[in-house]
């Protein structure tokens, strides 16, 4: 299996809702990433998990809470989001965190906050 | 931190012509330079990458060149086809024990006219 999967594909939520995005890979990769991509913009790194531990948090607001239950799964818990948080949320994984590792992206979850 | 610039922002070519996209980066610690193609509504797909110990790499109609001294790298697509139409992102990356820091360029929208 050489694919990163993400669920759901689309999500609409209100500002008071709590929801979670899920990401899964079965390539044995030990690094997983969350990116946010606004329309017509490049992906922006949010979080990096290395060997199931949060290693990089790019100053993301606390209404986004990542979780890595095991080496194959990565969640992003959402609470009290704002309309400006509407975006495509991409998960990626790589073999490790050393230099020159290729990252493979999932299909993304398109989030709309009303 | 790393800053990646990318030019041009839009590029239109006739089918069969060549396309060249150029990127510059600021952090000399970056040592991995992937290129991603993203079609509308799809995930970024890796099309080619180059590591800092290599000056040029080719894969069929796609080639990438790297000049570490000048801190720039370029994507070359020959014999363009309509299915090459997409947004192309370059990225510069360095990694350590904490994670791999990918910084993307702003993207180039390539249109191949039949």
Short mmCIF file of C-alpha atoms in Angstrom, two decimals:
data_model
loop_
_atom_site.label_atom_id
_atom_site.label_comp_id
_atom_site.label_asym_id
_atom_site.label_seq_id
_atom_site.Cartn_x
_atom_site.Cartn_y
_atom_site.Cartn_z
CA UNK A 1 0.00 0.00 0.00
CA UNK A 2 1.64 3.22 -1.18
CA UNK A 3 -1.10 5.65 -0.33
CA UNK A 4 -2.05 8.18 2.29
CA UNK A 5 -5.79 8.27 2.94
CA UNK A 6 -7.86 10.97 4.60
CA UNK A 7 -11.41 11.13 5.89
CA UNK A 8 -13.78 12.81 5.48
CA UNK A 9 -13.34 14.25 1.97
CA UNK A 10 -15.56 17.20 2.78
CA UNK A 11 -16.64 18.70 6.10
CA UNK A 12 -18.98 21.57 6.92
CA UNK A 13 -19.05 22.73 10.53
CA UNK A 14 -20.30 25.60 12.60
CA UNK A 15 -18.08 27.69 14.81
CA UNK A 16 -19.27 25.92 17.95
CA UNK A 17 -18.83 22.38 16.63
CA UNK A 18 -16.15 19.85 17.47
CA UNK A 19 -14.95 17.61 14.66
CA UNK A 20 -11.92 15.50 13.78
CA UNK A 21 -9.98 14.88 10.60
CA UNK A 22 -8.31 11.51 10.13
CA UNK A 23 -5.26 10.43 8.19
CA UNK A 24 -3.88 6.94 7.70
CA UNK A 25 -0.85 5.39 5.99
CA UNK A 26 0.42 1.83 5.88
CA UNK A 27 3.80 2.45 4.28
CA UNK A 28 5.70 2.14 7.55
CA UNK A 29 6.49 5.83 7.47
CA UNK A 30 7.56 7.27 10.82
CA UNK A 31 6.89 10.95 10.11
CA UNK A 32 3.48 12.46 9.47
CA UNK A 33 2.47 16.02 8.73
CA UNK A 34 -0.55 18.30 8.66
CA UNK A 35 -0.72 21.12 6.12
CA UNK A 36 -3.30 23.81 5.49
CA UNK A 37 -3.88 25.01 1.92
CA UNK A 38 -5.99 28.01 1.05
CA UNK A 39 -7.26 28.49 -2.50
CA UNK A 40 -4.55 29.43 -5.00
CA UNK A 41 -1.88 29.23 -2.30
CA UNK A 42 0.82 26.67 -1.49
CA UNK A 43 0.45 24.20 1.39
CA UNK A 44 1.55 25.63 4.74
CA UNK A 45 3.03 23.32 7.35
CA UNK A 46 1.07 23.09 10.62
CA UNK A 47 2.42 20.12 12.56
CA UNK A 48 5.05 17.41 12.28
CA UNK A 49 4.96 14.11 14.14
CA UNK A 50 8.18 12.17 14.32
CA UNK A 51 7.98 8.63 15.71
CA UNK A 52 4.52 9.44 17.13
CA UNK A 53 5.75 12.48 19.02
CA UNK A 54 4.89 16.06 18.12
CA UNK A 55 8.15 17.59 16.99
CA UNK A 56 7.14 20.73 15.12
CA UNK A 57 4.20 23.06 15.78
CA UNK A 58 4.28 26.04 13.45
CA UNK A 59 2.55 28.44 15.86
CA UNK A 60 -0.86 27.00 15.07
CA UNK A 61 -3.83 28.29 17.17
CA UNK A 62 -4.96 25.97 19.96
CA UNK A 63 -8.34 25.43 18.29
CA UNK A 64 -6.37 22.90 16.17
CA UNK A 65 -5.22 19.93 18.23
CA UNK A 66 -3.22 17.13 16.61
CA UNK A 67 -3.02 13.58 17.88
CA UNK A 68 -1.00 10.59 16.75
CA UNK A 69 -2.54 7.43 18.31
CA UNK A 70 -0.05 5.10 16.57
CA UNK A 71 2.48 5.08 13.78
CA UNK A 72 -0.18 4.70 11.07
CA UNK A 73 -2.76 7.21 12.22
CA UNK A 74 -2.84 10.96 12.56
CA UNK A 75 -5.83 12.99 13.73
CA UNK A 76 -6.56 16.70 13.75
CA UNK A 77 -9.17 17.73 16.29
CA UNK A 78 -11.06 20.91 15.52
CA UNK A 79 -12.92 23.09 18.01
CA UNK A 80 -14.34 26.60 17.91
CA UNK A 81 -13.00 27.26 14.41
CA UNK A 82 -13.39 30.53 12.57
CA UNK A 83 -14.62 31.05 8.99
CA UNK A 84 -11.05 31.94 7.95
CA UNK A 85 -10.05 28.38 8.88
CA UNK A 86 -11.94 27.14 5.83
CA UNK A 87 -9.34 25.45 3.63
CA UNK A 88 -8.04 22.16 2.26
CA UNK A 89 -6.29 20.22 5.03
CA UNK A 90 -3.63 17.90 3.71
CA UNK A 91 -1.91 15.08 5.51
CA UNK A 92 1.47 13.80 4.35
CA UNK A 93 3.94 11.16 5.44
CA UNK A 94 7.61 10.39 4.89
CA UNK A 95 9.89 7.49 5.69
CA UNK A 96 11.63 9.43 8.43
CA UNK A 97 12.51 12.95 9.39
CA UNK A 98 16.06 13.02 8.17
CA UNK A 99 17.12 15.24 5.35
CA UNK A 100 15.99 14.59 1.83
CA UNK A 101 12.93 12.50 2.63
CA UNK A 102 10.13 12.44 0.07
CA UNK A 103 6.72 13.43 1.40
CA UNK A 104 3.58 11.76 0.04
CA UNK A 105 0.31 13.64 0.32
CA UNK A 106 -3.19 12.41 1.02
CA UNK A 107 -6.17 13.68 -1.00
CA UNK A 108 -7.09 16.23 1.66
CA UNK A 109 -10.22 17.19 3.57
CA UNK A 110 -11.99 20.26 2.26
CA UNK A 111 -13.27 22.11 5.32
CA UNK A 112 -15.91 24.83 5.34
CA UNK A 113 -16.57 26.71 8.57
CA UNK A 114 -19.85 28.60 8.71
CA UNK B 1 13.64 30.71 8.26
CA UNK B 2 13.54 29.48 4.70
CA UNK B 3 11.92 31.60 1.97
CA UNK B 4 11.19 30.19 -1.48
CA UNK B 5 10.38 32.37 -4.47
CA UNK B 6 8.98 30.99 -7.70
CA UNK B 7 8.63 32.49 -11.19
CA UNK B 8 6.63 32.92 -13.26
CA UNK B 9 3.31 32.84 -11.42
CA UNK B 10 1.49 31.92 -14.65
CA UNK B 11 2.85 30.37 -17.83
CA UNK B 12 1.08 29.59 -21.08
CA UNK B 13 2.77 27.51 -23.77
CA UNK B 14 1.70 25.86 -26.98
CA UNK B 15 1.46 22.09 -27.00
CA UNK B 16 4.83 20.63 -27.90
CA UNK B 17 6.82 23.60 -26.63
CA UNK B 18 9.02 23.58 -23.53
CA UNK B 19 8.19 25.13 -20.17
CA UNK B 20 10.66 26.34 -17.56
CA UNK B 21 9.85 27.29 -13.98
CA UNK B 22 12.47 28.77 -11.68
CA UNK B 23 12.77 28.84 -7.90
CA UNK B 24 15.19 30.48 -5.50
CA UNK B 25 15.65 29.70 -1.83
CA UNK B 26 17.31 31.53 1.02
CA UNK B 27 18.54 28.95 3.56
CA UNK B 28 21.83 27.29 2.64
CA UNK B 29 20.91 24.40 5.00
CA UNK B 30 18.19 23.25 2.60
CA UNK B 31 19.32 20.12 0.82
CA UNK B 32 16.25 18.56 -0.78
CA UNK B 33 14.20 20.17 -3.55
CA UNK B 34 11.03 18.43 -4.72
CA UNK B 35 8.57 19.57 -7.35
CA UNK B 36 4.86 18.87 -6.98
CA UNK B 37 2.07 19.04 -9.55
CA UNK B 38 -1.40 19.84 -8.29
CA UNK B 39 -4.45 19.58 -10.50
CA UNK B 40 -7.64 21.35 -9.51
CA UNK B 41 -9.22 19.68 -6.49
CA UNK B 42 -6.48 17.05 -6.25
CA UNK B 43 -3.58 16.36 -3.92
CA UNK B 44 -0.04 17.57 -4.69
CA UNK B 45 1.77 14.80 -6.58
CA UNK B 46 5.54 14.52 -6.55
CA UNK B 47 6.84 14.65 -10.12
CA UNK B 48 10.58 14.90 -9.59
CA UNK B 49 13.03 15.79 -6.86
CA UNK B 50 16.71 16.56 -6.53
CA UNK B 51 19.12 16.27 -3.65
CA UNK B 52 21.92 18.64 -2.89
CA UNK B 53 24.70 16.34 -4.04
CA UNK B 54 23.30 16.28 -7.58
CA UNK B 55 23.28 19.07 -10.17
CA UNK B 56 20.75 17.69 -12.61
CA UNK B 57 18.16 14.94 -12.80
CA UNK B 58 15.96 13.84 -15.68
CA UNK B 59 12.89 11.64 -15.92
CA UNK B 60 11.52 11.32 -19.44
CA UNK B 61 10.13 14.77 -20.39
CA UNK B 62 10.88 16.33 -17.00
CA UNK B 63 14.22 17.56 -15.73
CA UNK B 64 15.38 19.56 -12.74
CA UNK B 65 18.62 21.48 -12.32
CA UNK B 66 20.12 22.73 -9.08
CA UNK B 67 22.70 25.45 -8.50
CA UNK B 68 23.54 25.38 -4.79
CA UNK B 69 25.99 28.25 -5.02
CA UNK B 70 23.37 30.57 -6.46
CA UNK B 71 20.57 28.93 -4.41
CA UNK B 72 18.27 28.31 -7.33
CA UNK B 73 16.71 25.32 -9.03
CA UNK B 74 14.56 24.95 -12.11
CA UNK B 75 11.97 22.60 -13.58
CA UNK B 76 12.08 21.91 -17.31
CA UNK B 77 9.22 20.21 -19.13
CA UNK B 78 9.78 19.35 -22.78
CA UNK B 79 7.21 18.41 -25.43
CA UNK B 80 4.39 19.74 -23.27
CA UNK B 81 0.95 18.14 -23.48
CA UNK B 82 -2.48 19.47 -22.42
CA UNK B 83 -2.44 17.08 -19.45
CA UNK B 84 0.60 18.94 -18.12
CA UNK B 85 -1.73 21.85 -17.34
CA UNK B 86 -1.77 22.27 -13.53
CA UNK B 87 -0.24 24.28 -10.71
CA UNK B 88 3.38 23.40 -10.03
CA UNK B 89 4.97 23.98 -6.63
CA UNK B 90 8.65 23.87 -5.85
CA UNK B 91 9.80 23.30 -2.29
CA UNK B 92 12.99 23.51 -0.29
CA UNK B 93 13.54 21.27 2.67
CA UNK B 94 15.96 20.45 5.42
CA UNK B 95 15.52 17.82 8.06
CA UNK B 96 16.83 16.98 11.48
CA UNK B 97 15.81 14.78 14.39
CA UNK B 98 12.79 16.98 15.03
CA UNK B 99 11.25 16.88 11.62
CA UNK B 100 11.52 17.88 8.04
CA UNK B 101 10.73 21.48 7.32
CA UNK B 102 9.14 21.85 3.89
CA UNK B 103 8.69 25.37 2.56
CA UNK B 104 6.78 25.67 -0.70
CA UNK B 105 7.07 28.33 -3.35
CA UNK B 106 3.89 30.24 -4.25
CA UNK B 107 3.19 28.10 -7.30
CA UNK B 108 3.11 28.44 -11.10
CA UNK B 109 -0.09 27.91 -13.03
CA UNK B 110 0.90 26.22 -16.29
CA UNK B 111 -1.53 26.18 -19.19
CA UNK B 112 -0.69 24.09 -22.26
CA UNK B 113 -2.73 25.26 -25.21
CA UNK B 114 -3.66 22.63 -27.83
#
